[in-house]
Coordinates of N, CA and C and ligand atoms in Angstrom, one line a residue:
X1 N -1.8 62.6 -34.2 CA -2.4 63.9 -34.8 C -2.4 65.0 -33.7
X2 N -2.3 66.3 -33.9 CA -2.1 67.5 -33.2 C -3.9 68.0 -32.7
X3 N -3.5 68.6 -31.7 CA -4.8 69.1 -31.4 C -5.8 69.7 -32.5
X4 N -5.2 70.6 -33.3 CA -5.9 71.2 -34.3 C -6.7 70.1 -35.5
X5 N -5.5 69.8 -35.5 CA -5.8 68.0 -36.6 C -7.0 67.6 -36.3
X6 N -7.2 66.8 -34.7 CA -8.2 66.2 -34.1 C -9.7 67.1 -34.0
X7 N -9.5 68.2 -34.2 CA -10.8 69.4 -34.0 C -11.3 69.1 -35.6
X8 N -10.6 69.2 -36.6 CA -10.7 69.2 -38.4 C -11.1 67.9 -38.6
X9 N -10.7 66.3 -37.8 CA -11.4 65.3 -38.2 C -12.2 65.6 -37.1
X10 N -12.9 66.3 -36.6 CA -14.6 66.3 -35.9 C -13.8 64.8 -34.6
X11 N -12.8 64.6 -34.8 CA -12.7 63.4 -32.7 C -12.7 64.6 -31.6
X12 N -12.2 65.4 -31.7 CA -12.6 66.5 -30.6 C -13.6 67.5 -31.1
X13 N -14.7 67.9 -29.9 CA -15.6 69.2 -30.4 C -15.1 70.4 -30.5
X14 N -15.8 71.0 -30.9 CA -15.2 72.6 -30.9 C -16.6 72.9 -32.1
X15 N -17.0 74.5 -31.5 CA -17.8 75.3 -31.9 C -17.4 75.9 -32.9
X16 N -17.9 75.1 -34.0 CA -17.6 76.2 -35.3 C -18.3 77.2 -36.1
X17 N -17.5 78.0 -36.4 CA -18.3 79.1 -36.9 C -18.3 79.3 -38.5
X18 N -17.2 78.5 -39.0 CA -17.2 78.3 -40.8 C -16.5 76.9 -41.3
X19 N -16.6 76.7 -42.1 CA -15.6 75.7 -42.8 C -15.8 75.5 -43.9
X20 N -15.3 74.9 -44.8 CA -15.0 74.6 -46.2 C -13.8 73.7 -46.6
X21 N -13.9 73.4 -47.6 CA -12.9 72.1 -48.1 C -11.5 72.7 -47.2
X22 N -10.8 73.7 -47.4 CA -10.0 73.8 -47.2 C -9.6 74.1 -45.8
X23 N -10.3 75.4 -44.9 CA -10.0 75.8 -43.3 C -11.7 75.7 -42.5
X24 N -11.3 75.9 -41.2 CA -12.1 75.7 -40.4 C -11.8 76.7 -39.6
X25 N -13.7 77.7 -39.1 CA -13.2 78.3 -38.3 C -14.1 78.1 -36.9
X26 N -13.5 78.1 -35.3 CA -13.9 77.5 -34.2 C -13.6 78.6 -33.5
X27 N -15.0 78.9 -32.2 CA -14.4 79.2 -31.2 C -13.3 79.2 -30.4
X28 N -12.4 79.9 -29.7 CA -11.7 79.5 -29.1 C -12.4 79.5 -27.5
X29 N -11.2 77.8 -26.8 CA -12.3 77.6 -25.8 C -12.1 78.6 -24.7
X30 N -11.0 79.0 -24.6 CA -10.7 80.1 -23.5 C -10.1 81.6 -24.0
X31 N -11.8 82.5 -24.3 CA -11.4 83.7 -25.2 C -11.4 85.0 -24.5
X32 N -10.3 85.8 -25.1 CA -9.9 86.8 -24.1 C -10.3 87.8 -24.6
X33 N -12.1 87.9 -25.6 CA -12.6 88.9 -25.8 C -13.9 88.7 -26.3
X34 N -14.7 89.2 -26.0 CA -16.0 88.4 -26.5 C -16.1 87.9 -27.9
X35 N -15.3 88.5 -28.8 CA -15.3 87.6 -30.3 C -14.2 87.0 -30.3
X36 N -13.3 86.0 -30.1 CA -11.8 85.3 -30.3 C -12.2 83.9 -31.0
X37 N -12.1 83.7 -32.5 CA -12.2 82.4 -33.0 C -11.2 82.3 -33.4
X38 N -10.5 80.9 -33.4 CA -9.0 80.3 -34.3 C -9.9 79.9 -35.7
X39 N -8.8 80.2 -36.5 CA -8.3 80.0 -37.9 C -8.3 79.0 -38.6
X40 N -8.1 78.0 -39.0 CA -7.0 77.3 -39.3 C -7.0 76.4 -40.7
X41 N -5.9 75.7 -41.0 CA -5.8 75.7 -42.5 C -6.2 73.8 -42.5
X42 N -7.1 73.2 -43.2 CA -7.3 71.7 -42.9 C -6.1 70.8 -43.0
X43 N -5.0 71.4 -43.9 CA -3.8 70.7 -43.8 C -3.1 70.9 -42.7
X44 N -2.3 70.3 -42.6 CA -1.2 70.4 -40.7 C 0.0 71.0 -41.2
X45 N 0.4 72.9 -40.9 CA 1.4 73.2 -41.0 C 1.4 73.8 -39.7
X46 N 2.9 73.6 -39.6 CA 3.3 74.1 -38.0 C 3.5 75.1 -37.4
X47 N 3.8 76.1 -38.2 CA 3.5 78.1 -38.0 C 3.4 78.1 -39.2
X48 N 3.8 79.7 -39.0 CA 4.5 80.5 -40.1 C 5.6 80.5 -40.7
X49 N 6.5 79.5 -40.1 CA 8.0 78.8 -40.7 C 7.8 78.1 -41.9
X50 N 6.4 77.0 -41.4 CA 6.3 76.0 -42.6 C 5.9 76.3 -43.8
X51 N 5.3 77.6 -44.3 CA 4.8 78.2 -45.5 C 5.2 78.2 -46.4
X52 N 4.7 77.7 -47.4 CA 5.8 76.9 -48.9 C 5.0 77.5 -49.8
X53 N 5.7 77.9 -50.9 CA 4.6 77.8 -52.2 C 3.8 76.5 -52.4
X54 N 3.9 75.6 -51.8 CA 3.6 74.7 -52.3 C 1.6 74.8 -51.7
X55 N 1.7 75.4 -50.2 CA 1.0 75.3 -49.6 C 0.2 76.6 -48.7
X56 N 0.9 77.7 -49.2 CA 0.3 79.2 -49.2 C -1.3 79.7 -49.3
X57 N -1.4 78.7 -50.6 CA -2.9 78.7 -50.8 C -4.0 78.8 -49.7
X58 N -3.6 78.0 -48.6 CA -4.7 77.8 -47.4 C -4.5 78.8 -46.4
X59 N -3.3 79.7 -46.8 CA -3.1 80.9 -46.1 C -3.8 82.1 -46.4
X60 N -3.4 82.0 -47.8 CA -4.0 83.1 -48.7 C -6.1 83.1 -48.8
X61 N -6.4 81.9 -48.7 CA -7.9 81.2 -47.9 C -8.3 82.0 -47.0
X62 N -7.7 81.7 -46.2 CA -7.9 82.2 -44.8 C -8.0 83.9 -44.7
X63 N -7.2 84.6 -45.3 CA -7.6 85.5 -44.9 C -8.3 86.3 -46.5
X64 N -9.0 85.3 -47.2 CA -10.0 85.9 -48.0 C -10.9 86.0 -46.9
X65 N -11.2 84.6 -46.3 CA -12.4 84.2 -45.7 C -12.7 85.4 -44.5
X66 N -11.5 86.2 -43.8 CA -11.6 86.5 -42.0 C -12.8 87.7 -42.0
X67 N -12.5 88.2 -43.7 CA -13.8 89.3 -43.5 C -15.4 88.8 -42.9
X68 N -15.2 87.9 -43.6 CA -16.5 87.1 -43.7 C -16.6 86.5 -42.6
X69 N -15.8 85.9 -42.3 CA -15.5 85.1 -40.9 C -16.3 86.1 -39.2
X70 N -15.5 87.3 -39.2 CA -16.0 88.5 -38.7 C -17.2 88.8 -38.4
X71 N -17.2 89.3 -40.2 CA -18.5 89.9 -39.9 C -19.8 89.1 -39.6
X72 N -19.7 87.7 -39.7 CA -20.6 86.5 -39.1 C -20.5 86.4 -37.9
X73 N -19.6 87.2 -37.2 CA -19.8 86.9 -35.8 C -20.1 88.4 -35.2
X74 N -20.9 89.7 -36.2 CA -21.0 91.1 -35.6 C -19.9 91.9 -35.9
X75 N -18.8 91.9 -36.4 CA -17.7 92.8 -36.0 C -17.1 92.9 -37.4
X76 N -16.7 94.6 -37.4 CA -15.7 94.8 -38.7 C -14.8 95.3 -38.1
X77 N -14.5 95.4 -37.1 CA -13.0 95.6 -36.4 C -12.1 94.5 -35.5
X78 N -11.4 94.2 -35.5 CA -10.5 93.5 -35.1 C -9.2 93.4 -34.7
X79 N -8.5 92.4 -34.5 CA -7.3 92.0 -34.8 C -7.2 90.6 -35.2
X80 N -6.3 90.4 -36.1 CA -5.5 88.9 -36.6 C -4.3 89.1 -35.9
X81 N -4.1 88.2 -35.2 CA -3.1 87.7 -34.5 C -2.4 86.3 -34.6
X82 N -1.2 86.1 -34.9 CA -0.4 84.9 -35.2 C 0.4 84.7 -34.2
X83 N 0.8 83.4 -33.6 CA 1.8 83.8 -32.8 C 2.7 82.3 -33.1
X84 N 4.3 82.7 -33.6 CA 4.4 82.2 -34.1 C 5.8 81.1 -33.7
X85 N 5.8 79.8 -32.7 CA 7.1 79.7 -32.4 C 6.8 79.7 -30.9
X86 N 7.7 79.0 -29.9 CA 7.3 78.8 -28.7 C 7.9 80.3 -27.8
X87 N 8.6 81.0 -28.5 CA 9.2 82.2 -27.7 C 7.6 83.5 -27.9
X88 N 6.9 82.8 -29.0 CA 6.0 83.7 -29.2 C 4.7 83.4 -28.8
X89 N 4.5 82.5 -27.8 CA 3.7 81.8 -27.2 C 2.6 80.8 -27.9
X90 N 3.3 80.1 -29.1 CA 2.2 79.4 -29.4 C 2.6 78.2 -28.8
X91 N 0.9 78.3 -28.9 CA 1.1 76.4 -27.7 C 0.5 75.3 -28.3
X92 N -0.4 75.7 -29.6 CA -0.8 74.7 -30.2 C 0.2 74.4 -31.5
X93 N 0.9 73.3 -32.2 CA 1.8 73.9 -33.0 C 0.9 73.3 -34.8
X94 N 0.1 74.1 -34.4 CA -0.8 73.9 -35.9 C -0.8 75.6 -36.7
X95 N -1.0 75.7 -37.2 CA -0.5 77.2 -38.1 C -1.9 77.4 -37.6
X96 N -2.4 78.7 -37.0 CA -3.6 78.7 -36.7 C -3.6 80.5 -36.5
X97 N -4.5 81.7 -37.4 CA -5.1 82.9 -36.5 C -6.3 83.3 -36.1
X98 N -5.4 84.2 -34.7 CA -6.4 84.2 -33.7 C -7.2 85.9 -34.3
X99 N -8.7 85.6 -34.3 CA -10.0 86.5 -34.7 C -10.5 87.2 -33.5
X100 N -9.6 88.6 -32.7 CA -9.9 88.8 -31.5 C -10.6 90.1 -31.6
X101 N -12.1 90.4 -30.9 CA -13.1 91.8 -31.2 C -13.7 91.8 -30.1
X102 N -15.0 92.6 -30.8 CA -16.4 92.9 -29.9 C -15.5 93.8 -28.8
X103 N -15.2 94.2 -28.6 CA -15.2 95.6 -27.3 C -13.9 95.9 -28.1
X104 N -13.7 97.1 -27.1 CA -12.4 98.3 -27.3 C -11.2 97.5 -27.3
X105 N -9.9 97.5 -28.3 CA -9.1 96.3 -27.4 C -8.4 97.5 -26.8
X106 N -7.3 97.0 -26.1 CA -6.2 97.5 -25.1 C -5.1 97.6 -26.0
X107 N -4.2 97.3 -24.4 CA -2.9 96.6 -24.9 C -2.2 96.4 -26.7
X108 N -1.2 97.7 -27.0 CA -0.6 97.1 -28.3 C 0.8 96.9 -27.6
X109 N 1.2 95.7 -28.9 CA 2.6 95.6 -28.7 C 3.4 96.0 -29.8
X110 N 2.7 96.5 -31.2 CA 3.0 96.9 -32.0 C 2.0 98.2 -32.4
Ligands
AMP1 P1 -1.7 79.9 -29.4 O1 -1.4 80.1 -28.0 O2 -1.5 81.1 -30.3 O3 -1.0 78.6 -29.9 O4 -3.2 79.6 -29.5 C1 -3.8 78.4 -29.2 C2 -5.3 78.7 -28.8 O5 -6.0 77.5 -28.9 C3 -5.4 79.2 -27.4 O6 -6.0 80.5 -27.5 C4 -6.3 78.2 -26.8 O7 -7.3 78.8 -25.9 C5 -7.0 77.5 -28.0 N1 -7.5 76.2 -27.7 C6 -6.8 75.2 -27.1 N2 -7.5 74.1 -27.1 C7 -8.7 74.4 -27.7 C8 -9.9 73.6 -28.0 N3 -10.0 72.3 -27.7 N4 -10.9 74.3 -28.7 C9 -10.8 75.6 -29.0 N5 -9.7 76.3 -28.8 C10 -8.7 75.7 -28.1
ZN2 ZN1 -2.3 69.6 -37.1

């Protein structure tokens, strides 16, 4: 099982901040803004490559839920961030977005 996997069956901890039949949402453990929680969909897809009709649904979840997700943690501003593919620095390879707030951000790349 993949790291994300092991957080969704509860064998690893992680602070969560929502869940439901379908996604789970957790702190992330090393966050580079006072609000940064991962995303993620309870089935195991590997980015944004693996997205099928078949399986969109936990995508399209996800970001009903991020308002809500947010604003549970203080914040109507943000960024969603994906990163998608090892050139794009993902390291976990579970389809997962990142919920980064609470202060001014910086840095765009787009
Ligand atoms: P990415 O680099 O986009 O693949 O994002 C993976 C994120 O998962 C990173 O921000 C890590 O800090 C985070 N992460 C890794 N392991 C854990 C964990 N056990 N609990 C919470 N977040 C984690
Ligand atoms: Zn997984």
């Amino acid at each position: 099982m993949c790291l994300f996997c092991e957080i969704v069956a509860g064998n690893i901890p992680s602070t969560k901040v929502y869940e439901d039949d379908m996604i789970l949402a957790f702190k992330d453990i090393n966050p580079v803004a006072p609000v940064h929680i991962v995303v993620v969909p309870k089935l195991h897809i590997e980015n944004v490559n693996g997205i099928t009709e078949e399986n969109s649904k936990y995508v399209s979840h996800i970001f009903e839920k991020i308002p809500e997700i947010a604003k549970s943690q203080g914040i109507d501003s943000y960024r969603v961030i994906n990163n998608c593919g090892e050139d794009a620095g993902q390291s976990v390879m579970h389809l997962h977005f990142h919920i980064v707030g609470g202060t001014k951000l910086g840095e765009k790349i787009i």
